[in-house]
GROMACS .gro file of C-alpha atoms in nm:
model
  407
    1MET     CA    1   1.095   1.912  -0.560
    2LYS     CA    2   0.720   1.885  -0.601
    3VAL     CA    3   0.544   1.567  -0.484
    4VAL     CA    4   0.173   1.494  -0.537
    5ILE     CA    5  -0.026   1.274  -0.297
    6ILE     CA    6  -0.361   1.150  -0.428
    7GLY     CA    7  -0.609   0.888  -0.322
    8ALA     CA    8  -0.588   0.581  -0.543
    9GLN     CA    9  -0.935   0.448  -0.457
   10TRP     CA   10  -1.269   0.611  -0.363
   11GLY     CA   11  -1.127   0.838  -0.093
   12ASP     CA   12  -1.063   0.772   0.278
   13GLU     CA   13  -0.737   0.590   0.199
   14GLY     CA   14  -0.532   0.758   0.471
   15LYS     CA   15  -0.397   1.052   0.267
   16GLY     CA   16  -0.406   1.283   0.568
   17LYS     CA   17  -0.170   1.064   0.766
   18ILE     CA   18   0.069   1.024   0.473
   19VAL     CA   19   0.073   1.396   0.393
   20ASP     CA   20   0.140   1.465   0.761
   21TYR     CA   21   0.422   1.209   0.759
   22LEU     CA   22   0.589   1.344   0.443
   23ALA     CA   23   0.537   1.708   0.538
   24GLU     CA   24   0.829   1.687   0.779
   25ASP     CA   25   1.063   1.718   0.480
   26ALA     CA   26   0.854   1.970   0.288
   27GLN     CA   27   0.867   2.347   0.327
   28TYR     CA   28   0.514   2.399   0.193
   29VAL     CA   29   0.194   2.195   0.166
   30VAL     CA   30  -0.077   2.283  -0.087
   31ARG     CA   31  -0.428   2.136  -0.092
   32TYR     CA   32  -0.542   2.156  -0.454
   33ALA     CA   33  -0.906   2.035  -0.476
   34GLY     CA   34  -1.224   1.953  -0.288
   35GLY     CA   35  -1.403   2.125  -0.003
   36PRO     CA   36  -1.523   2.068   0.354
   37ASN     CA   37  -1.642   1.714   0.277
   38ALA     CA   38  -1.284   1.583   0.265
   39GLY     CA   39  -1.206   1.448   0.612
   40HIS     CA   40  -0.839   1.378   0.683
   41THR     CA   41  -0.765   1.208   1.015
   42ILE     CA   42  -0.421   1.240   1.171
   43VAL     CA   43  -0.306   1.085   1.498
   44VAL     CA   44  -0.002   1.246   1.667
   45ASP     CA   45   0.115   1.126   2.010
   46GLY     CA   46  -0.221   0.959   2.064
   47LYS     CA   47  -0.414   1.276   1.984
   48GLN     CA   48  -0.652   1.271   1.687
   49PHE     CA   49  -0.704   1.567   1.455
   50ALA     CA   50  -0.983   1.572   1.196
   51LEU     CA   51  -0.905   1.821   0.918
   52HIS     CA   52  -1.146   1.905   0.637
   53GLN     CA   53  -1.010   2.205   0.447
   54VAL     CA   54  -0.676   2.293   0.604
   55PRO     CA   55  -0.381   2.099   0.456
   56SER     CA   56  -0.245   1.830   0.686
   57GLY     CA   57   0.102   1.988   0.710
   58ILE     CA   58  -0.034   2.257   0.944
   59LEU     CA   59   0.040   2.034   1.245
   60TYR     CA   60   0.413   2.105   1.199
   61PRO     CA   61   0.491   2.442   1.361
   62ASN     CA   62   0.728   2.561   1.087
   63LYS     CA   63   0.525   2.475   0.776
   64THR     CA   64   0.329   2.711   0.554
   65VAL     CA   65   0.016   2.574   0.387
   66PHE     CA   66  -0.199   2.693   0.098
   67LEU     CA   67  -0.559   2.626  -0.003
   68GLY     CA   68  -0.547   2.601  -0.383
   69ALA     CA   69  -0.743   2.743  -0.673
   70GLY     CA   70  -0.916   2.410  -0.735
   71MET     CA   71  -1.082   2.416  -0.392
   72VAL     CA   72  -1.428   2.537  -0.296
   73ILE     CA   73  -1.409   2.686   0.051
   74ASP     CA   74  -1.675   2.723   0.317
   75PRO     CA   75  -1.560   3.025   0.523
   76GLU     CA   76  -1.770   2.931   0.825
   77ALA     CA   77  -1.633   2.575   0.834
   78LEU     CA   78  -1.279   2.694   0.762
   79PHE     CA   79  -1.260   2.933   1.054
   80ALA     CA   80  -1.427   2.680   1.285
   81GLU     CA   81  -1.150   2.439   1.188
   82LEU     CA   82  -0.881   2.701   1.246
   83ASP     CA   83  -1.032   2.780   1.587
   84MET     CA   84  -1.021   2.409   1.672
   85LEU     CA   85  -0.651   2.398   1.583
   86LYS     CA   86  -0.577   2.701   1.800
   87GLU     CA   87  -0.766   2.547   2.094
   88ASN     CA   88  -0.543   2.242   2.056
   89GLY     CA   89  -0.223   2.443   2.068
   90ILE     CA   90  -0.160   2.472   1.692
   91ASN     CA   91  -0.061   2.830   1.612
   92TRP     CA   92  -0.172   2.872   1.252
   93GLU     CA   93  -0.171   3.251   1.215
   94GLY     CA   94   0.061   3.363   0.936
   95ARG     CA   95   0.094   3.006   0.807
   96VAL     CA   96  -0.238   2.949   0.625
   97PHE     CA   97  -0.302   3.120   0.292
   98ILE     CA   98  -0.573   3.091   0.026
   99SER     CA   99  -0.543   3.120  -0.351
  100ASP     CA  100  -0.725   3.427  -0.479
  101ARG     CA  101  -0.876   3.199  -0.746
  102ALA     CA  102  -1.039   2.958  -0.498
  103HIS     CA  103  -1.420   2.962  -0.500
  104LEU     CA  104  -1.643   3.017  -0.197
  105ILE     CA  105  -1.939   2.814  -0.070
  106LEU     CA  106  -2.239   3.018   0.045
  107PRO     CA  107  -2.471   2.885   0.321
  108ARG     CA  108  -2.771   2.844   0.089
  109TYR     CA  109  -2.567   2.609  -0.130
  110ARG     CA  110  -2.600   2.337   0.134
  111GLN     CA  111  -2.977   2.311   0.110
  112MET     CA  112  -2.958   2.344  -0.268
  113ASP     CA  113  -2.710   2.054  -0.270
  114LYS     CA  114  -2.940   1.827  -0.067
  115ALA     CA  115  -3.247   1.924  -0.268
  116ARG     CA  116  -3.078   1.860  -0.602
  117ASP     CA  117  -2.959   1.515  -0.494
  118ALA     CA  118  -3.307   1.426  -0.362
  119GLU     CA  119  -3.458   1.519  -0.699
  120ARG     CA  120  -3.222   1.295  -0.896
  121LYS     CA  121  -3.353   0.967  -1.034
  122ARG     CA  122  -3.019   0.818  -0.927
  123PRO     CA  123  -2.899   1.007  -0.616
  124ILE     CA  124  -2.523   1.051  -0.584
  125GLY     CA  125  -2.523   1.034  -0.205
  126THR     CA  126  -2.382   1.385  -0.156
  127THR     CA  127  -2.260   1.499   0.187
  128GLY     CA  128  -2.482   1.806   0.148
  129ARG     CA  129  -2.200   2.052   0.214
  130GLY     CA  130  -2.280   2.268  -0.089
  131ILE     CA  131  -1.970   2.157  -0.274
  132GLY     CA  132  -2.143   2.035  -0.589
  133ILE     CA  133  -2.339   2.359  -0.611
  134ALA     CA  134  -2.023   2.568  -0.575
  135TYR     CA  135  -1.852   2.372  -0.853
  136SER     CA  136  -2.165   2.402  -1.068
  137GLU     CA  137  -2.172   2.779  -1.018
  138LYS     CA  138  -1.804   2.785  -1.108
  139ALA     CA  139  -1.862   2.589  -1.431
  140GLN     CA  140  -2.153   2.816  -1.522
  141ARG     CA  141  -1.930   3.120  -1.461
  142ASP     CA  142  -2.155   3.245  -1.184
  143GLY     CA  143  -1.938   3.149  -0.888
  144LEU     CA  144  -1.768   3.370  -0.633
  145ARG     CA  145  -1.389   3.363  -0.597
  146LEU     CA  146  -1.180   3.500  -0.316
  147ALA     CA  147  -1.047   3.752  -0.569
  148ASP     CA  148  -1.401   3.888  -0.614
  149LEU     CA  149  -1.466   3.983  -0.251
  150ASP     CA  150  -1.364   4.345  -0.308
  151TRP     CA  151  -1.530   4.366  -0.652
  152ASN     CA  152  -1.836   4.566  -0.553
  153GLU     CA  153  -2.022   4.520  -0.881
  154LYS     CA  154  -1.992   4.142  -0.848
  155ILE     CA  155  -2.098   4.135  -0.483
  156ALA     CA  156  -2.405   4.342  -0.571
  157GLU     CA  157  -2.534   4.046  -0.777
  158PHE     CA  158  -2.579   3.827  -0.469
  159GLU     CA  159  -2.871   3.796  -0.231
  160ARG     CA  160  -2.896   3.999   0.091
  161GLU     CA  161  -2.828   3.691   0.308
  162ASP     CA  162  -2.517   3.616   0.103
  163LYS     CA  163  -2.382   3.967   0.157
  164ILE     CA  164  -2.442   3.949   0.532
  165PHE     CA  165  -2.257   3.619   0.545
  166LEU     CA  166  -1.965   3.746   0.335
  167ASP     CA  167  -1.933   4.065   0.540
  168LYS     CA  168  -1.877   3.850   0.847
  169TYR     CA  169  -1.570   3.681   0.698
  170LYS     CA  170  -1.450   3.924   0.431
  171GLU     CA  171  -1.161   4.090   0.614
  172ARG     CA  172  -1.026   3.764   0.754
  173LEU     CA  173  -1.040   3.598   0.414
  174LEU     CA  174  -0.873   3.891   0.238
  175SER     CA  175  -0.591   3.889   0.493
  176MET     CA  176  -0.512   3.530   0.385
  177ARG     CA  177  -0.545   3.588   0.009
  178VAL     CA  178  -0.241   3.524  -0.214
  179ASP     CA  179  -0.151   3.487  -0.581
  180LEU     CA  180  -0.072   3.116  -0.570
  181THR     CA  181   0.100   3.105  -0.911
  182ALA     CA  182   0.340   3.378  -0.800
  183GLN     CA  183   0.399   3.194  -0.471
  184MET     CA  184   0.475   2.866  -0.647
  185TRP     CA  185   0.714   3.039  -0.888
  186GLU     CA  186   0.894   3.209  -0.603
  187LYS     CA  187   0.925   2.878  -0.416
  188GLN     CA  188   0.999   2.658  -0.716
  189ASN     CA  189   1.324   2.523  -0.570
  190ALA     CA  190   1.166   2.424  -0.239
  191ASN     CA  191   1.015   2.089  -0.140
  192ILE     CA  192   0.640   2.130  -0.195
  193LEU     CA  193   0.381   1.866  -0.113
  194PHE     CA  194   0.053   1.877  -0.306
  195GLU     CA  195  -0.239   1.721  -0.121
  196GLY     CA  196  -0.540   1.586  -0.309
  197ALA     CA  197  -0.893   1.524  -0.185
  198GLN     CA  198  -1.127   1.226  -0.230
  199GLY     CA  199  -0.977   0.963  -0.464
  200ALA     CA  200  -0.884   0.886  -0.822
  201MET     CA  201  -1.201   0.684  -0.875
  202LEU     CA  202  -1.409   0.989  -0.779
  203ASP     CA  203  -1.247   1.223  -1.031
  204ILE     CA  204  -1.511   1.391  -1.244
  205ASP     CA  205  -1.345   1.285  -1.572
  206SER     CA  206  -1.176   0.951  -1.500
  207GLY     CA  207  -1.391   0.826  -1.211
  208THR     CA  208  -1.717   0.630  -1.196
  209TYR     CA  209  -1.926   0.911  -1.346
  210PRO     CA  210  -2.188   1.025  -1.251
  211TYR     CA  211  -2.111   0.888  -0.903
  212VAL     CA  212  -1.810   1.112  -0.859
  213SER     CA  213  -1.699   1.429  -0.686
  214SER     CA  214  -1.741   1.761  -0.864
  215GLY     CA  215  -1.371   1.849  -0.849
  216ALA     CA  216  -1.046   1.720  -0.997
  217SER     CA  217  -0.923   1.451  -0.760
  218CYS     CA  218  -0.680   1.320  -1.023
  219ALA     CA  219  -0.306   1.394  -1.021
  220ALA     CA  220  -0.345   1.647  -1.301
  221GLY     CA  221  -0.560   1.852  -1.066
  222ALA     CA  222  -0.245   1.936  -0.870
  223ALA     CA  223  -0.125   2.144  -1.164
  224THR     CA  224  -0.453   2.317  -1.248
  225GLY     CA  225  -0.541   2.367  -0.883
  226CYS     CA  226  -0.209   2.519  -0.784
  227GLY     CA  227  -0.134   2.749  -1.075
  228ILE     CA  228   0.156   2.554  -1.222
  229GLY     CA  229   0.213   2.341  -1.532
  230PRO     CA  230   0.228   1.959  -1.543
  231HIS     CA  231   0.603   1.957  -1.615
  232ASP     CA  232   0.656   2.099  -1.267
  233LEU     CA  233   0.521   1.786  -1.097
  234ASP     CA  234   0.820   1.567  -1.010
  235LYS     CA  235   0.657   1.267  -0.843
  236ILE     CA  236   0.305   1.128  -0.803
  237LEU     CA  237   0.217   0.886  -0.523
  238GLY     CA  238  -0.120   0.713  -0.485
  239VAL     CA  239  -0.247   0.610  -0.141
  240PHE     CA  240  -0.457   0.294  -0.112
  241LYS     CA  241  -0.583   0.065   0.162
  242ALA     CA  242  -0.520  -0.309   0.181
  243TYR     CA  243  -0.894  -0.344   0.114
  244GLU     CA  244  -1.158  -0.124  -0.051
  245THR     CA  245  -1.408   0.128   0.087
  246ARG     CA  246  -1.655   0.370  -0.062
  247VAL     CA  247  -1.900   0.629   0.074
  248GLY     CA  248  -2.222   0.715  -0.103
  249ASN     CA  249  -2.378   0.556  -0.409
  250GLY     CA  250  -2.215   0.418  -0.721
  251PRO     CA  251  -2.058   0.094  -0.843
  252MET     CA  252  -1.811  -0.097  -0.628
  253PRO     CA  253  -1.753  -0.440  -0.783
  254SER     CA  254  -1.549  -0.583  -0.497
  255GLU     CA  255  -1.796  -0.484  -0.221
  256PHE     CA  256  -1.859  -0.748   0.043
  257ASN     CA  257  -2.194  -0.922   0.012
  258GLU     CA  258  -2.383  -0.816   0.326
  259THR     CA  259  -2.571  -1.148   0.330
  260SER     CA  260  -2.294  -1.402   0.278
  261GLU     CA  261  -1.998  -1.186   0.389
  262GLY     CA  262  -2.163  -0.969   0.653
  263GLU     CA  263  -1.936  -1.092   0.933
  264LEU     CA  264  -1.623  -1.012   0.729
  265CYS     CA  265  -1.763  -0.672   0.637
  266GLU     CA  266  -1.838  -0.586   0.997
  267TYR     CA  267  -1.493  -0.700   1.109
  268VAL     CA  268  -1.314  -0.482   0.851
  269ARG     CA  269  -1.543  -0.184   0.920
  270LYS     CA  270  -1.494  -0.195   1.297
  271THR     CA  271  -1.125  -0.282   1.295
  272GLY     CA  272  -1.050  -0.022   1.028
  273ARG     CA  273  -1.275   0.244   1.190
  274GLU     CA  274  -1.454   0.281   0.859
  275TYR     CA  275  -1.687   0.563   0.945
  276GLY     CA  276  -1.680   0.901   0.771
  277VAL     CA  277  -1.474   1.174   0.940
  278THR     CA  278  -1.712   1.440   0.809
  279THR     CA  279  -2.048   1.260   0.819
  280GLY     CA  280  -2.002   0.963   1.055
  281ARG     CA  281  -2.159   0.739   0.789
  282ALA     CA  282  -2.052   0.375   0.782
  283ARG     CA  283  -1.841   0.316   0.473
  284ARG     CA  284  -1.909   0.038   0.228
  285CYS     CA  285  -1.628  -0.218   0.250
  286GLY     CA  286  -1.489  -0.480   0.013
  287TYR     CA  287  -1.189  -0.671  -0.115
  288LEU     CA  288  -0.896  -0.478  -0.256
  289ASP     CA  289  -0.989  -0.405  -0.620
  290LEU     CA  290  -0.666  -0.448  -0.815
  291VAL     CA  291  -0.837  -0.382  -1.149
  292ALA     CA  292  -0.946  -0.038  -1.030
  293LEU     CA  293  -0.610   0.025  -0.863
  294ARG     CA  294  -0.418  -0.056  -1.181
  295TYR     CA  295  -0.648   0.177  -1.376
  296ALA     CA  296  -0.585   0.454  -1.122
  297CYS     CA  297  -0.209   0.403  -1.156
  298ARG     CA  298  -0.227   0.427  -1.534
  299VAL     CA  299  -0.461   0.725  -1.564
  300ASN     CA  300  -0.260   0.924  -1.307
  301SER     CA  301   0.094   0.826  -1.415
  302MET     CA  302   0.174   0.715  -1.061
  303ASP     CA  303   0.541   0.677  -0.977
  304GLY     CA  304   0.468   0.483  -0.662
  305LEU     CA  305   0.200   0.360  -0.424
  306VAL     CA  306   0.144   0.406  -0.053
  307LEU     CA  307  -0.020   0.111   0.125
  308THR     CA  308  -0.220   0.182   0.442
  309HIS     CA  309  -0.433  -0.023   0.683
  310LEU     CA  310  -0.230  -0.336   0.613
  311ASP     CA  311  -0.254  -0.420   0.984
  312ILE     CA  312  -0.634  -0.459   0.961
  313TYR     CA  313  -0.575  -0.808   0.821
  314ASP     CA  314  -0.344  -0.915   1.108
  315ALA     CA  315  -0.587  -1.165   1.261
  316MET     CA  316  -0.709  -1.329   0.941
  317GLU     CA  317  -0.620  -1.680   0.826
  318GLU     CA  318  -0.677  -1.591   0.463
  319ILE     CA  319  -0.734  -1.274   0.262
  320GLU     CA  320  -0.859  -1.218  -0.091
  321ALA     CA  321  -0.825  -0.952  -0.360
  322CYS     CA  322  -1.021  -0.882  -0.678
  323VAL     CA  323  -0.813  -0.948  -0.992
  324ALA     CA  324  -1.085  -0.935  -1.260
  325TYR     CA  325  -1.460  -0.883  -1.305
  326ASN     CA  326  -1.721  -1.128  -1.421
  327ILE     CA  327  -1.967  -0.916  -1.618
  328ASN     CA  328  -2.260  -1.123  -1.748
  329GLY     CA  329  -2.038  -1.428  -1.787
  330LYS     CA  330  -1.747  -1.243  -1.950
  331ILE     CA  331  -1.416  -1.201  -1.767
  332VAL     CA  332  -1.305  -0.837  -1.782
  333THR     CA  333  -0.960  -0.723  -1.673
  334ASP     CA  334  -0.979  -0.352  -1.763
  335PHE     CA  335  -1.184  -0.095  -1.574
  336PRO     CA  336  -1.504  -0.017  -1.772
  337ALA     CA  337  -1.660   0.328  -1.810
  338ASN     CA  338  -2.014   0.189  -1.839
  339VAL     CA  339  -2.188   0.221  -1.502
  340GLU     CA  340  -2.446  -0.046  -1.584
  341GLN     CA  341  -2.168  -0.295  -1.655
  342MET     CA  342  -1.991  -0.196  -1.335
  343ALA     CA  343  -2.308  -0.241  -1.132
  344SER     CA  344  -2.349  -0.599  -1.257
  345ALA     CA  345  -1.980  -0.690  -1.219
  346LYS     CA  346  -1.888  -0.971  -0.980
  347PRO     CA  347  -1.535  -0.990  -0.840
  348VAL     CA  348  -1.299  -1.265  -0.949
  349LEU     CA  349  -1.091  -1.328  -0.637
  350GLU     CA  350  -0.733  -1.438  -0.572
  351LYS     CA  351  -0.658  -1.592  -0.232
  352PHE     CA  352  -0.358  -1.515  -0.012
  353THR     CA  353  -0.240  -1.673   0.312
  354GLY     CA  354  -0.276  -1.445   0.614
  355TRP     CA  355   0.018  -1.364   0.842
  356LYS     CA  356  -0.155  -1.398   1.184
  357THR     CA  357   0.096  -1.151   1.332
  358GLU     CA  358   0.073  -0.794   1.460
  359LEU     CA  359   0.241  -0.556   1.217
  360LYS     CA  360   0.229  -0.235   1.423
  361ASN     CA  361   0.585  -0.273   1.550
  362CYS     CA  362   0.742  -0.342   1.210
  363LYS     CA  363   0.989  -0.066   1.120
  364SER     CA  364   1.096  -0.186   0.776
  365TYR     CA  365   0.983  -0.399   0.485
  366ASP     CA  366   1.217  -0.682   0.585
  367GLU     CA  367   1.051  -0.701   0.927
  368LEU     CA  368   0.713  -0.780   0.771
  369PRO     CA  369   0.613  -1.148   0.773
  370LYS     CA  370   0.668  -1.336   0.447
  371GLU     CA  371   0.293  -1.362   0.382
  372ALA     CA  372   0.248  -0.985   0.403
  373ARG     CA  373   0.540  -0.930   0.165
  374THR     CA  374   0.389  -1.182  -0.078
  375TYR     CA  375   0.063  -0.983  -0.079
  376ILE     CA  376   0.248  -0.657  -0.141
  377GLU     CA  377   0.464  -0.797  -0.419
  378TYR     CA  378   0.158  -0.936  -0.594
  379ILE     CA  379   0.004  -0.587  -0.587
  380GLU     CA  380   0.323  -0.440  -0.734
  381ASP     CA  381   0.335  -0.696  -1.013
  382PHE     CA  382  -0.034  -0.655  -1.095
  383THR     CA  383  -0.025  -0.275  -1.111
  384SER     CA  384   0.332  -0.242  -1.248
  385THR     CA  385   0.382   0.019  -0.976
  386PRO     CA  386   0.611  -0.010  -0.672
  387VAL     CA  387   0.479   0.024  -0.317
  388ASP     CA  388   0.708   0.293  -0.178
  389ILE     CA  389   0.556   0.355   0.165
  390ILE     CA  390   0.372   0.125   0.405
  391SER     CA  391   0.158   0.218   0.705
  392VAL     CA  392   0.092  -0.040   0.976
  393GLY     CA  393  -0.103   0.171   1.226
  394TYR     CA  394  -0.269   0.506   1.294
  395GLU     CA  395   0.025   0.678   1.462
  396ARG     CA  396   0.264   0.895   1.261
  397GLU     CA  397   0.563   0.672   1.347
  398GLN     CA  398   0.385   0.351   1.239
  399THR     CA  399   0.500   0.417   0.884
  400PHE     CA  400   0.811   0.323   0.689
  401ILE     CA  401   0.957   0.415   0.352
  402ARG     CA  402   1.099   0.167   0.101
  403ARG     CA  403   1.209   0.423  -0.160
  404PRO     CA  404   1.313   0.783  -0.081
  405VAL     CA  405   1.036   1.029  -0.168
  406TRP     CA  406   1.224   1.359  -0.188
  407LYS     CA  407   1.473   1.240  -0.452
   0.00000   0.00000   0.00000
C-alpha cells in the first residue's frame, strides 16, 4: 500500500513527526519534493532530531529511505546531515538512496538565490538555500541531475568551482544512486510512505503564487517525484495544525494582528515553538484557516486529515477559527487565486469554548474533553474530510489513530 503525507497548510505542520510515527508500519519511505529548506523535527525518547533532506523514516533501524526525483539536493548539506545521524547512533549506510533523476544544488546557487530575491519588487522571502535556482535551472533544461555526474560532456559545461565541488562528493553520490521507478515497481506490494515537503498552500500551481515554493508540494507530486503513476497512490493524508503559521512573505488572511492580538500571537508562537528548524526565523501565526484547509483538501483529493499541536490551546478559555473572508465588504467562502484580494482579506471568525485541560496524556479520541471533540468535529464537517490522526504533544507516543492508515 502506498500512503502520501503532505502538509495541508503553509508548511511546518508536523509532517516529520507523523511520517516518523507511520513509518513503523512501512517498509520504505520516499521523500518526493523540496530541498534543504524543509526542516522536519522529530522527538524520540526526549531526543530531538532536525532533518532537512533525509526522509524521517531513517530513525527506524530497519527502514530503507529514498530521496526522490522531484527533490533538489545539496550534497554538502546532505552529507552533513548523514554525519549528524551517525554521530547520534543512527546507522544509515546502505539504507539511504537517491533517485538518479534528482537534481543537484551547486554552492553558487545560494548567493544567486539571495540576490534574485533581493532584486524582486515583491520579495518571496526565500531561505537562500539555492533551491529556487536549482528548480529554475531544471525548468530551463540546464540543471544537473545525479544521473549526469558521469556524463563528461555535461560536466564540462560547468564552471571550475562547480567541478571541484562535484569531485568532492561524486563517488559518494554515485554509490547511493538508484533507478527509483524500477525500485518502486519491484516494491509495489510493500507498504511505502511518501513524504512531502512544505505545504499544499505553497505548491507552485495550486498555492498562493508567486509566494510559493518552486517544487510540487501537492499530493500529485508524490507520483511525479517518485516515478510512479497517480493510480498507484492508495491514500492521501494532509497534516495541519490547530492554528495557522507561515514563514516568509505572502498572503495569510487569518494572521493575528500584531497590534490588537500581539499577546495571543506571542503565546501561540512560544508555546508552539514556532521558529524555523532551518532558519530559526519566527513564524507568522494566526487562527486556523478553514477556508484554506478545505481548499487544500479538495485540490489534493485528501482521504483524511492529521491534526497536530492541538495541545497548544490547552490553557485557553476560548479559541477561534476562520470560516470565511471579508474582502472589501464581500463575504467569500472559497479560496481566491488573486493575491491582491487575499492580501486585503479579513478573517470571519467562529468561536469555540476552550477545554482548559492538558491533552498530552490522552490516548484515544474518547479521552479528549468534549470541547476539543467539538472543535475537531466542526473541522471535519467544514472540510468534508475526516480527522484520522491526532497529535497532542511532541513525543512519538503522544499520537493516536482514529482510522487505520495501512488499510
